[in-house]
Amino acid sequence: MSPDLILDLTEDMSLIGMVAYFLAHSRRCRRLVLGEGKSRANTLLSIALFGSLSIAGTYLGVPVQGAIANTRAIGAVTGGLLGGPVVGIGAGLIGGVHRYLLGGFTALPCALGTVFGGAIAGGVNHLYRGRRLTIPVVFFTALGVELLQRGLVLLMARPFSAALRLESVLGVPMTVANTLGALVFIFILESVKRKEVRVGAALAHKAMEIANGILRCTRNGLDNDAAAQVAKIVFETMPVSAVAITDAEKLLAYVGCGADMTRQGCAINREAVREALSTRRVVVVETKDALTGFPPDLTVGSAVVAPLVFKNRALWTVQFLKEKERDISPLDIEVASGIVQLIATQVGFVEMERQAELASRMELKMLRAQMNPHFLFNTLSTVVVLCRINPERARELLINLSEFLRKSLKTKDDFVTLSQEMECVNAYLAIEKVRFGRKIEVEIRVDPGCLDTRLPTFTIQPLVENAIRHGLMPKEEGGKLLVSVEQRGGETWVTVKDDGVGIPPEKLSDVFTARSMGIGLSNVNERLCKLYGEKYGLQIDCAAGRGTSVTVRIPGERPGAGGIENITGVAM
């Protein structure tokens, strides 16, 4: 083995390694070489690239005893390992045909060895499809290809004695150079790719940190406190000298170098702010002379100003400030743009939530308002009848009605305690007592620990009215009504049960519509579902001729549960 030959092959390998380095640092070339973004055009470009590397390996070779000591195999092997069988065979054909045309007693075996090497490497790529090529796989593939080529030379080149002398001189150096060259080539490409993945992961982590922080501090809208928190989060995450947030005229928040020199309410970068808000585009200020509104001693040389616009309203600008001039990177521009887009999206969500909440509250108030006319209509109809046949009872009924209205209209809240709700129920039952006398027997059982439970107004009274009107009154002899309140599994259960006529099967499926049984049940069920979810709707258990039981579940654990208190047990 000649030291000069080893040195020459090492130089050739180093040149190909340099090519790999430059390819790795060009994103487009790296995607092409690594076989990303498969297409016919990319495949042809890959074949041409690796075929050219194979030809370059031949031209960089050293003539030895009528043959060429070369690194031609690196192009074909790396092409097959990275691009697959098509690229490997294509590159091998280019390099092999070129070698054959150069002539020499080893032209044919060397040409075939190059083609076979590209095909073998492509086959390995196919076997490892979707998996990363490891160093041992690359090493043994390149080594196997070189040993194959050495064998082809010994088998096909004539005279054999010349082939044997040739291999004794360049066999080991070429095997080592081509094997290590393929390893270096692929290692450089893979290392740059892994570095890019790590950098991308770090940037994604930073972006998530910024996004999570911004979502937290802008959840309740945009104000000076939110601006200060956003500026602090961005400054702690991004490699900038300072972060400033302004509205169209003045500074809202400033974090970073010179914070003690910059006061809230002053105007900084006014021209850039106006341009950004008017054009709706990011503005980059690259020189210190173009920066305005900063104290003379503040070392700020460049800035990026990103506008926050929502529904054609100019809200904020987010500014990244750096000490050096012309130091704004594309990453700074992208992050600043992403931050204002994220805040604008969050502002949209906040506004949508507020609109939805207002709509929900208005709808609940409308549902609640339905109850008073519904009940008043029934009671006043009874008063009209009693005025003729029994004025004294009509007078008593009006007194009870006024008491009921006083209690029910006393609060404007959407929620009341169970104790307050039961006062309305008792006032209502007093009215029904005047109307129906002893025809209806009522029993109320309330767990004292549930009296402070808060529930929607007019939840129980409509159920009681429905039980009397549709359950007990159709029975000539009347019946019994039970109202019970107790705790089960951290929830408050309210059950209104009667032994009346029940609900006919044909009406049961339509029970929550206003057409079937008035608006009472449907109203209560709809309000409960809107407030607590579908699973907290009314639960109805009934059988024709055997009565009806309606249960309300109020979520939330209520402390202080005690025994069952029999508040009333009187016949009416």
Coordinates of C-alpha atoms in Angstrom, one line a residue:
M1 CA 0.0 0.0 0.0
S2 CA 1.4 3.4 -1.0
P3 CA 1.1 6.2 1.5
D4 CA 0.6 8.7 -1.4
L5 CA -2.3 6.6 -2.6
I6 CA -3.9 6.6 0.8
L7 CA -3.4 10.4 1.1
D8 CA -4.9 11.0 -2.4
L9 CA -8.0 8.9 -1.6
T10 CA -8.4 10.7 1.8
E11 CA -8.3 14.0 -0.1
D12 CA -11.0 12.8 -2.5
M13 CA -13.1 11.6 0.4
S14 CA -12.7 15.0 2.1
L15 CA -13.8 16.9 -1.0
I16 CA -17.0 14.7 -1.2
G17 CA -17.5 15.4 2.5
M18 CA -17.3 19.1 1.8
V19 CA -20.0 18.7 -0.8
A20 CA -22.1 16.9 1.7
Y21 CA -21.6 19.8 4.2
F22 CA -22.8 22.4 1.7
L23 CA -25.7 20.3 0.6
A24 CA -26.7 19.8 4.2
H25 CA -26.8 23.5 4.9
S26 CA -29.0 24.3 1.9
R27 CA -32.6 23.4 3.0
R28 CA -33.8 22.8 -0.6
C29 CA -30.8 20.6 -1.5
R30 CA -31.0 18.7 1.9
R31 CA -34.7 17.9 1.3
L32 CA -33.7 16.7 -2.2
V33 CA -30.8 14.6 -1.1
L34 CA -32.7 13.1 1.8
G35 CA -35.6 12.1 -0.4
E36 CA -38.2 14.4 1.2
G37 CA -41.0 15.7 -1.0
K38 CA -41.1 12.8 -3.5
S39 CA -41.8 13.7 -7.1
R40 CA -40.6 12.6 -10.5
A41 CA -38.7 15.9 -11.0
N42 CA -37.0 15.5 -7.6
T43 CA -36.1 11.9 -8.4
L44 CA -34.5 12.9 -11.6
L45 CA -32.5 15.7 -9.9
S46 CA -31.4 13.2 -7.2
I47 CA -30.2 10.8 -9.9
A48 CA -28.3 13.5 -11.6
L49 CA -26.7 14.8 -8.4
F50 CA -25.5 11.4 -7.1
G51 CA -24.5 10.4 -10.6
S52 CA -22.4 13.5 -10.8
L53 CA -20.8 12.7 -7.4
S54 CA -20.0 9.3 -8.8
I55 CA -18.3 10.8 -11.9
A56 CA -16.5 13.3 -9.7
G57 CA -15.1 10.4 -7.7
T58 CA -13.8 8.8 -10.9
Y59 CA -12.1 12.1 -12.1
L60 CA -10.6 12.7 -8.7
G61 CA -9.1 9.2 -8.8
V62 CA -5.4 8.3 -9.2
P63 CA -4.2 6.1 -12.2
V64 CA -2.7 2.9 -10.9
Q65 CA -1.3 0.1 -13.1
G66 CA -3.8 0.7 -15.9
A67 CA -6.8 1.2 -13.5
I68 CA -8.1 4.1 -11.4
A69 CA -8.0 4.2 -7.6
N70 CA -11.2 6.2 -6.9
T71 CA -14.1 7.1 -4.6
R72 CA -16.7 6.6 -7.3
A73 CA -18.8 4.2 -5.2
I74 CA -19.7 6.9 -2.6
G75 CA -22.1 8.6 -5.1
A76 CA -23.9 5.4 -6.0
V77 CA -24.1 4.0 -2.4
T78 CA -25.2 7.3 -0.8
G79 CA -27.7 7.8 -3.6
G80 CA -29.3 4.4 -3.0
L81 CA -29.2 4.7 0.8
L82 CA -30.9 8.1 0.8
G83 CA -33.0 8.0 -2.3
G84 CA -34.0 4.4 -2.7
P85 CA -33.7 1.8 -5.5
V86 CA -34.5 4.1 -8.4
V87 CA -32.0 6.8 -7.4
G88 CA -29.4 4.2 -6.5
I89 CA -29.6 2.4 -9.8
G90 CA -29.8 5.6 -11.8
A91 CA -26.8 7.1 -10.1
G92 CA -24.9 3.8 -10.5
L93 CA -25.7 3.6 -14.2
I94 CA -24.4 7.2 -14.7
G95 CA -21.2 6.5 -12.8
G96 CA -20.8 3.0 -14.3
V97 CA -21.3 3.9 -17.9
H98 CA -18.9 6.8 -17.5
R99 CA -16.3 4.5 -16.0
Y100 CA -16.8 2.0 -18.8
L101 CA -16.2 4.6 -21.5
L102 CA -12.9 5.6 -19.9
G103 CA -11.6 2.1 -20.8
G104 CA -8.9 0.0 -19.1
F105 CA -8.7 -3.7 -18.3
T106 CA -11.0 -3.1 -15.2
A107 CA -13.6 -1.0 -17.0
L108 CA -16.3 -3.6 -17.2
P109 CA -16.1 -5.0 -13.6
C110 CA -15.8 -1.5 -12.1
A111 CA -18.8 -0.3 -14.1
L112 CA -20.9 -3.3 -13.0
G113 CA -19.7 -2.9 -9.5
T114 CA -21.0 0.7 -9.4
V115 CA -24.4 -0.2 -10.8
F116 CA -24.7 -3.2 -8.4
G117 CA -23.6 -1.0 -5.5
G118 CA -26.3 1.6 -6.2
A119 CA -28.9 -1.2 -6.5
I120 CA -27.8 -2.9 -3.2
A121 CA -27.9 0.4 -1.3
G122 CA -31.3 1.2 -2.8
G123 CA -32.5 -2.2 -1.6
V124 CA -31.3 -1.5 1.9
N125 CA -33.2 1.8 1.8
H126 CA -36.3 -0.1 0.8
L127 CA -35.9 -2.5 3.7
Y128 CA -35.5 0.3 6.2
R129 CA -38.2 2.5 4.7
G130 CA -39.7 4.8 7.4
R131 CA -36.8 4.1 9.8
R132 CA -33.6 6.1 10.3
L133 CA -30.4 4.6 8.8
T134 CA -28.0 3.8 11.6
I135 CA -24.2 3.9 11.4
P136 CA -23.8 0.1 11.4
V137 CA -26.3 -0.2 8.5
V138 CA -24.4 2.4 6.4
F139 CA -21.0 0.9 7.3
F140 CA -21.8 -2.7 6.4
T141 CA -23.7 -1.7 3.2
A142 CA -20.8 0.4 1.9
L143 CA -18.3 -2.3 3.0
G144 CA -20.3 -5.0 1.2
V145 CA -20.5 -2.9 -2.0
E146 CA -16.7 -2.4 -1.9
L147 CA -16.0 -6.1 -1.3
L148 CA -18.3 -7.0 -4.2
Q149 CA -16.4 -4.6 -6.5
R150 CA -13.1 -6.1 -5.4
G151 CA -14.5 -9.6 -6.2
L152 CA -15.8 -8.6 -9.6
V153 CA -12.4 -7.2 -10.5
L154 CA -10.7 -10.5 -9.6
L155 CA -13.3 -12.5 -11.4
M156 CA -13.6 -10.6 -14.6
A157 CA -10.5 -8.6 -15.2
R158 CA -7.8 -10.2 -17.4
P159 CA -5.0 -11.0 -17.1
F160 CA -5.8 -12.3 -13.6
S161 CA -2.2 -11.7 -12.4
A162 CA -2.5 -8.0 -13.2
A163 CA -5.9 -7.9 -11.4
L164 CA -4.4 -9.5 -8.4
R165 CA -1.4 -7.1 -8.3
L166 CA -3.8 -4.2 -8.7
E167 CA -6.0 -5.3 -5.8
S168 CA -3.0 -5.9 -3.6
V169 CA -2.1 -2.2 -4.1
L170 CA -5.4 -0.4 -4.0
G171 CA -7.9 -2.9 -2.6
V172 CA -7.6 -2.0 1.1
P173 CA -7.2 1.8 0.6
M174 CA -10.3 2.0 -1.7
T175 CA -12.4 -0.1 0.6
V176 CA -11.5 2.1 3.6
A177 CA -11.9 5.4 1.7
N178 CA -15.3 4.5 0.1
T179 CA -16.7 3.0 3.3
L180 CA -15.7 5.9 5.4
G181 CA -16.7 8.4 2.7
A182 CA -20.2 7.0 2.6
L183 CA -20.4 7.1 6.4
V184 CA -19.2 10.8 6.5
F185 CA -21.5 11.9 3.8
I186 CA -24.6 10.5 5.4
F187 CA -23.5 11.4 8.9
I188 CA -23.1 15.1 7.9
L189 CA -26.6 15.2 6.3
E190 CA -28.3 13.4 9.2
S191 CA -26.5 15.5 11.9
V192 CA -27.7 18.7 10.3
K193 CA -31.2 17.3 10.0
R194 CA -31.2 16.3 13.7
K195 CA -29.9 19.7 14.6
E196 CA -32.7 21.3 12.7
V197 CA -35.3 19.1 14.4
R198 CA -33.8 20.1 17.8
V199 CA -33.9 23.8 16.9
G200 CA -37.5 23.4 15.6
A201 CA -38.5 21.6 18.8
A202 CA -37.0 24.4 20.9
L203 CA -38.8 27.1 18.9
A204 CA -42.0 25.2 19.2
H205 CA -41.5 24.9 22.9
K206 CA -40.9 28.7 23.1
A207 CA -44.0 29.3 21.0
M208 CA -46.1 27.2 23.2
E209 CA -44.8 28.9 26.3
I210 CA -45.6 32.3 24.8
A211 CA -49.1 31.1 23.6
N212 CA -50.0 29.6 26.9
G213 CA -49.0 32.7 28.8
I214 CA -50.8 35.0 26.5
L215 CA -54.0 33.0 26.6
R216 CA -53.9 33.2 30.4
C217 CA -53.3 36.9 30.7
T218 CA -55.7 38.0 27.9
R219 CA -58.6 35.7 29.0
N220 CA -60.5 38.6 30.4
G221 CA -59.8 41.1 27.6
L222 CA -57.1 43.7 26.9
D223 CA -56.1 46.2 29.5
N224 CA -52.9 47.7 30.9
D225 CA -52.3 44.8 33.2
A226 CA -52.7 42.3 30.3
A227 CA -50.3 44.4 28.3
A228 CA -47.7 44.3 31.1
Q229 CA -48.0 40.5 31.5
V230 CA -47.7 39.9 27.7
A231 CA -44.6 42.0 27.5
K232 CA -43.1 40.2 30.5
I233 CA -43.8 36.7 29.0
V234 CA -42.4 37.6 25.6
F235 CA -39.3 39.3 27.1
E236 CA -38.5 36.2 29.2
T237 CA -38.8 33.9 26.3
M238 CA -37.4 35.7 23.3
P239 CA -33.7 36.8 22.8
V240 CA -34.5 40.6 22.6
S241 CA -33.3 43.6 24.6
A242 CA -36.8 44.9 25.4
V243 CA -40.5 44.4 24.6
A244 CA -42.9 47.3 24.3
I245 CA -46.6 47.3 23.9
T246 CA -48.4 50.5 22.7
D247 CA -51.9 51.5 21.6
A248 CA -52.3 53.9 18.7
E249 CA -50.9 56.9 20.7
K250 CA -49.0 55.9 23.9
L251 CA -46.9 53.3 25.6
L252 CA -48.9 50.7 27.7
A253 CA -46.1 48.4 28.9
Y254 CA -42.3 48.2 28.6
V255 CA -40.1 45.4 29.9
G256 CA -36.3 45.1 29.4
C257 CA -33.3 47.4 29.1
G258 CA -34.1 51.0 30.0
A259 CA -37.3 50.1 31.8
D260 CA -36.5 52.6 34.5
M261 CA -36.0 55.4 31.9
T262 CA -39.2 54.7 30.0
R263 CA -42.5 55.8 31.5
Q264 CA -45.9 54.6 30.8
G265 CA -48.0 56.9 28.6
C266 CA -45.1 58.3 26.5
A267 CA -45.1 57.9 22.7
I268 CA -42.4 55.6 21.2
N269 CA -41.8 54.9 17.5
R270 CA -44.9 56.9 16.7
E271 CA -44.3 56.9 12.9
A272 CA -43.7 53.2 12.8
V273 CA -46.8 52.6 15.0
R274 CA -49.0 54.6 12.7
E275 CA -47.6 52.9 9.6
A276 CA -48.1 49.4 11.1
L277 CA -51.7 50.2 12.2
S278 CA -52.7 51.9 8.9
T279 CA -51.1 49.2 6.6
R280 CA -51.9 46.3 8.9
R281 CA -48.4 45.0 8.3
V282 CA -45.3 44.4 10.3
V283 CA -42.8 47.4 10.2
V284 CA -39.1 46.9 10.8
V285 CA -37.0 49.9 12.0
E286 CA -33.4 49.1 11.3
T287 CA -31.4 52.1 12.5
K288 CA -31.2 54.0 15.8
D289 CA -31.9 57.3 14.0
A290 CA -35.3 56.0 12.8
L291 CA -36.3 55.1 16.4
T292 CA -38.3 57.9 18.1
G293 CA -39.5 58.7 21.6
F294 CA -36.7 56.9 23.5
P295 CA -34.4 58.5 26.1
P296 CA -31.0 59.5 24.6
D297 CA -29.1 57.1 27.0
L298 CA -31.2 54.1 26.0
T299 CA -29.2 51.7 23.8
V300 CA -31.8 50.6 21.2
G301 CA -30.7 50.2 17.6
S302 CA -33.5 48.3 15.8
A303 CA -37.1 47.3 16.3
V304 CA -39.9 45.3 14.8
V305 CA -43.4 46.7 15.2
A306 CA -46.3 44.3 14.7
P307 CA -49.9 45.6 14.6
L308 CA -52.8 44.1 16.6
V309 CA -56.0 44.8 14.7
F310 CA -59.4 43.3 15.5
K311 CA -62.5 43.9 13.4
N312 CA -60.8 47.0 11.8
R313 CA -60.1 48.4 15.2
A314 CA -56.5 49.3 15.9
L315 CA -55.8 47.9 19.4
W316 CA -52.1 47.5 20.1
T317 CA -48.7 47.2 18.6
V318 CA -46.2 44.6 20.0
Q319 CA -42.6 45.8 19.5
F320 CA -39.3 43.8 19.8
L321 CA -36.4 46.0 20.5
K322 CA -32.7 45.1 20.0
E323 CA -29.5 47.0 21.0
K324 CA -27.7 46.6 17.6
E325 CA -28.8 48.2 14.4
R326 CA -30.1 45.9 11.6
D327 CA -30.4 43.0 14.1
I328 CA -34.0 42.0 13.4
S329 CA -34.1 38.4 12.1
P330 CA -36.9 36.7 10.1
L331 CA -37.6 34.8 13.3
D332 CA -38.3 38.0 15.2
I333 CA -40.7 39.1 12.5
E334 CA -42.5 35.7 12.5
V335 CA -42.8 35.5 16.2
A336 CA -44.1 39.1 16.5
S337 CA -46.7 38.5 13.8
G338 CA -47.7 35.2 15.5
I339 CA -48.2 36.9 18.8
V340 CA -50.5 39.6 17.5
Q341 CA -52.5 37.0 15.6
L342 CA -52.8 34.9 18.7
I343 CA -54.0 37.9 20.8
A344 CA -56.5 38.9 18.1
T345 CA -57.8 35.3 18.0
Q346 CA -58.1 35.4 21.8
V347 CA -59.9 38.7 21.8
G348 CA -62.3 37.2 19.3
F349 CA -62.9 34.2 21.6
V350 CA -63.5 36.5 24.6
E351 CA -66.0 38.6 22.7
M352 CA -67.8 35.5 21.4
E353 CA -68.0 34.2 25.0
R354 CA -69.4 37.5 26.3
Q355 CA -71.9 37.6 23.5
A356 CA -72.9 33.9 24.2
E357 CA -73.2 34.6 27.9
L358 CA -75.4 37.7 27.3
A359 CA -77.6 35.7 24.9
S360 CA -77.9 32.9 27.3
R361 CA -78.8 35.2 30.2
M362 CA -81.4 36.9 28.1
E363 CA -82.9 33.6 27.0
L364 CA -83.0 32.4 30.7
K365 CA -84.7 35.6 31.7
M366 CA -87.3 35.1 28.9
L367 CA -87.9 31.6 30.1
R368 CA -88.3 32.8 33.6
A369 CA -90.7 35.5 32.6
Q370 CA -93.0 33.0 31.1
M371 CA -93.9 31.6 34.5
N372 CA -95.7 34.6 35.9
P373 CA -98.3 35.1 33.1
H374 CA -98.9 31.3 33.1
F375 CA -99.6 31.1 36.8
L376 CA -101.5 34.4 36.9
F377 CA -103.8 33.3 34.1
N378 CA -104.9 30.2 36.0
T379 CA -105.4 31.9 39.4
L380 CA -107.2 35.0 38.1
S381 CA -109.6 32.7 36.1
T382 CA -110.5 31.1 39.5
V383 CA -110.9 34.5 41.1
V384 CA -113.4 35.5 38.4
V385 CA -115.5 32.4 39.1
L386 CA -115.4 32.8 42.9
C387 CA -116.4 36.4 42.8
R388 CA -119.9 35.3 41.8
I389 CA -120.4 32.2 43.8
N390 CA -118.2 32.8 46.9
P391 CA -116.8 36.4 47.3
E392 CA -115.2 35.6 50.7
R393 CA -113.1 32.8 49.2
A394 CA -112.3 35.1 46.3
R395 CA -111.0 37.7 48.7
E396 CA -108.9 35.0 50.5
L397 CA -107.6 33.8 47.2
L398 CA -106.5 37.4 46.2
I399 CA -104.7 37.8 49.6
N400 CA -102.8 34.6 49.1
L401 CA -102.1 35.6 45.5
S402 CA -100.6 38.9 46.6
E403 CA -98.4 37.1 49.2
F404 CA -97.2 34.7 46.5
L405 CA -96.4 37.5 44.1
R406 CA -94.6 39.4 46.8
K407 CA -92.4 36.4 47.6
S408 CA -91.8 35.5 43.9
L409 CA -91.1 39.0 42.7
K410 CA -89.0 40.0 45.7
T411 CA -85.8 38.9 44.1
K412 CA -84.5 39.7 40.6
D413 CA -81.7 37.1 40.8
D414 CA -81.7 34.1 38.5
F415 CA -80.9 31.9 41.5
V416 CA -82.5 31.6 44.9
T417 CA -81.9 29.4 47.9
L418 CA -84.0 26.3 48.4
S419 CA -85.5 28.0 51.5
Q420 CA -86.7 30.9 49.4
E421 CA -88.0 28.6 46.7
M422 CA -90.0 26.6 49.3
E423 CA -91.6 29.9 50.5
C424 CA -93.0 30.4 47.0
V425 CA -94.2 26.8 46.9
N426 CA -96.0 27.2 50.2
A427 CA -97.6 30.4 49.1
Y428 CA -98.8 28.7 45.9
L429 CA -100.1 25.8 47.9
A430 CA -102.1 28.2 50.1
I431 CA -103.8 29.5 46.9
E432 CA -104.6 25.9 45.8
K433 CA -106.0 25.2 49.2
V434 CA -108.6 27.9 48.8
R435 CA -109.4 26.6 45.3
F436 CA -109.7 22.9 46.0
G437 CA -110.1 22.6 49.8
R438 CA -109.4 19.2 51.3
K439 CA -109.5 17.4 48.0
I440 CA -105.7 17.6 47.9
E441 CA -103.3 16.3 50.6
V442 CA -99.8 17.7 50.6
E443 CA -96.7 16.5 52.4
I444 CA -93.3 18.2 52.2
R445 CA -90.0 16.7 53.4
V446 CA -86.9 18.8 53.2
D447 CA -83.4 17.9 54.4
P448 CA -82.3 20.9 56.5
G449 CA -78.8 20.6 55.1
C450 CA -80.3 21.5 51.6
L451 CA -82.0 24.7 52.6
D452 CA -79.0 26.9 51.5
T453 CA -78.7 25.1 48.1
R454 CA -79.0 27.6 45.3
L455 CA -81.2 26.6 42.3
P456 CA -82.8 28.5 39.5
T457 CA -85.9 30.5 40.4
F458 CA -89.3 28.9 39.7
T459 CA -87.9 25.4 39.6
I460 CA -90.1 23.5 42.1
Q461 CA -93.4 25.6 41.9
P462 CA -94.1 24.7 38.3
L463 CA -93.6 21.0 39.0
V464 CA -96.0 21.3 41.9
E465 CA -98.6 23.1 39.8
N466 CA -98.2 20.5 37.0
A467 CA -98.7 17.7 39.5
I468 CA -101.9 19.2 40.8
R469 CA -103.4 20.4 37.5
H470 CA -102.6 17.3 35.3
G471 CA -102.2 14.6 37.9
L472 CA -104.6 15.1 40.8
M473 CA -107.4 17.3 39.5
P474 CA -108.6 14.9 36.8
K475 CA -109.3 12.4 39.7
E476 CA -112.7 13.0 41.1
E477 CA -111.6 12.2 44.6
G478 CA -108.3 14.2 44.4
G479 CA -105.1 12.7 45.8
K480 CA -101.8 13.1 47.6
L481 CA -98.8 15.2 46.6
L482 CA -95.3 14.7 48.1
V483 CA -92.4 17.1 47.7
S484 CA -89.1 15.8 49.0
V485 CA -85.6 17.3 49.0
E486 CA -82.5 15.3 50.0
Q487 CA -78.8 14.9 49.2
R488 CA -77.5 12.0 47.1
G489 CA -73.8 11.7 46.1
G490 CA -73.0 15.4 46.5
E491 CA -76.1 16.5 44.6
T492 CA -79.4 17.9 45.8
W493 CA -82.4 15.8 44.6
V494 CA -85.9 17.4 44.5
T495 CA -88.8 15.0 43.8
V496 CA -92.4 16.0 43.2
K497 CA -94.6 13.0 43.3
D498 CA -98.4 12.5 43.0
D499 CA -100.8 9.5 43.0
G500 CA -102.9 11.0 40.3
V501 CA -103.9 9.8 36.8
G502 CA -100.4 9.7 35.5
I503 CA -99.3 10.6 31.9
P504 CA -100.8 8.5 29.1
P505 CA -98.1 6.6 27.1
E506 CA -98.9 8.5 23.8
K507 CA -98.1 11.8 25.6
L508 CA -95.0 10.7 27.4
S509 CA -92.7 11.2 24.5
D510 CA -94.0 14.7 24.0
V511 CA -94.1 15.7 27.6
F512 CA -91.4 18.5 27.3
T513 CA -93.3 20.4 24.7
A514 CA -95.6 23.3 25.5
R515 CA -98.4 21.7 23.5
S516 CA -98.7 18.6 25.6
M517 CA -98.8 19.8 29.3
G518 CA -98.5 23.6 29.1
I519 CA -95.1 25.4 29.5
G520 CA -94.3 24.3 33.1
L521 CA -92.3 21.1 32.5
S522 CA -90.8 22.2 29.3
N523 CA -89.7 25.5 30.8
V524 CA -88.1 24.0 33.8
N525 CA -86.4 21.3 31.8
E526 CA -85.0 23.7 29.2
R527 CA -83.6 26.0 31.9
L528 CA -81.9 23.2 33.8
C529 CA -80.3 21.8 30.6
K530 CA -79.0 25.2 29.6
L531 CA -77.5 25.8 33.1
Y532 CA -76.2 22.4 34.0
G533 CA -76.1 20.3 30.9
E534 CA -78.4 17.7 29.3
K535 CA -77.8 15.1 32.0
Y536 CA -79.4 17.4 34.6
G537 CA -82.7 17.6 32.7
L538 CA -86.0 16.5 34.4
Q539 CA -86.3 12.8 35.2
I540 CA -89.9 11.5 34.8
D541 CA -91.2 8.2 36.1
C542 CA -94.9 7.6 35.5
A543 CA -97.5 5.0 34.8
A544 CA -101.1 5.6 33.6
G545 CA -103.5 5.5 36.6
R546 CA -100.7 5.2 39.2
G547 CA -99.3 8.8 39.4
T548 CA -96.2 10.6 38.3
S549 CA -92.8 11.3 39.9
V550 CA -90.6 14.2 38.6
T551 CA -87.0 14.6 39.9
V552 CA -84.7 17.5 39.7
R553 CA -80.9 17.1 40.3
I554 CA -78.9 20.2 41.3
P555 CA -75.2 19.6 41.0
G556 CA -72.7 20.6 43.7
E557 CA -71.9 19.3 47.1
R558 CA -73.8 21.0 49.9
P559 CA -72.4 20.7 53.4
G560 CA -74.4 20.3 56.6
A561 CA -76.7 17.5 55.7
G562 CA -78.9 16.3 58.5
G563 CA -82.0 14.2 59.0
I564 CA -85.2 14.6 57.1
E565 CA -87.4 17.3 58.5
N566 CA -91.2 16.9 58.0
I567 CA -92.1 20.5 57.5
T568 CA -95.7 20.0 56.8
G569 CA -98.0 17.0 56.8
V570 CA -101.4 18.5 56.6
A571 CA -104.5 17.7 54.6
M572 CA -105.7 20.4 52.3

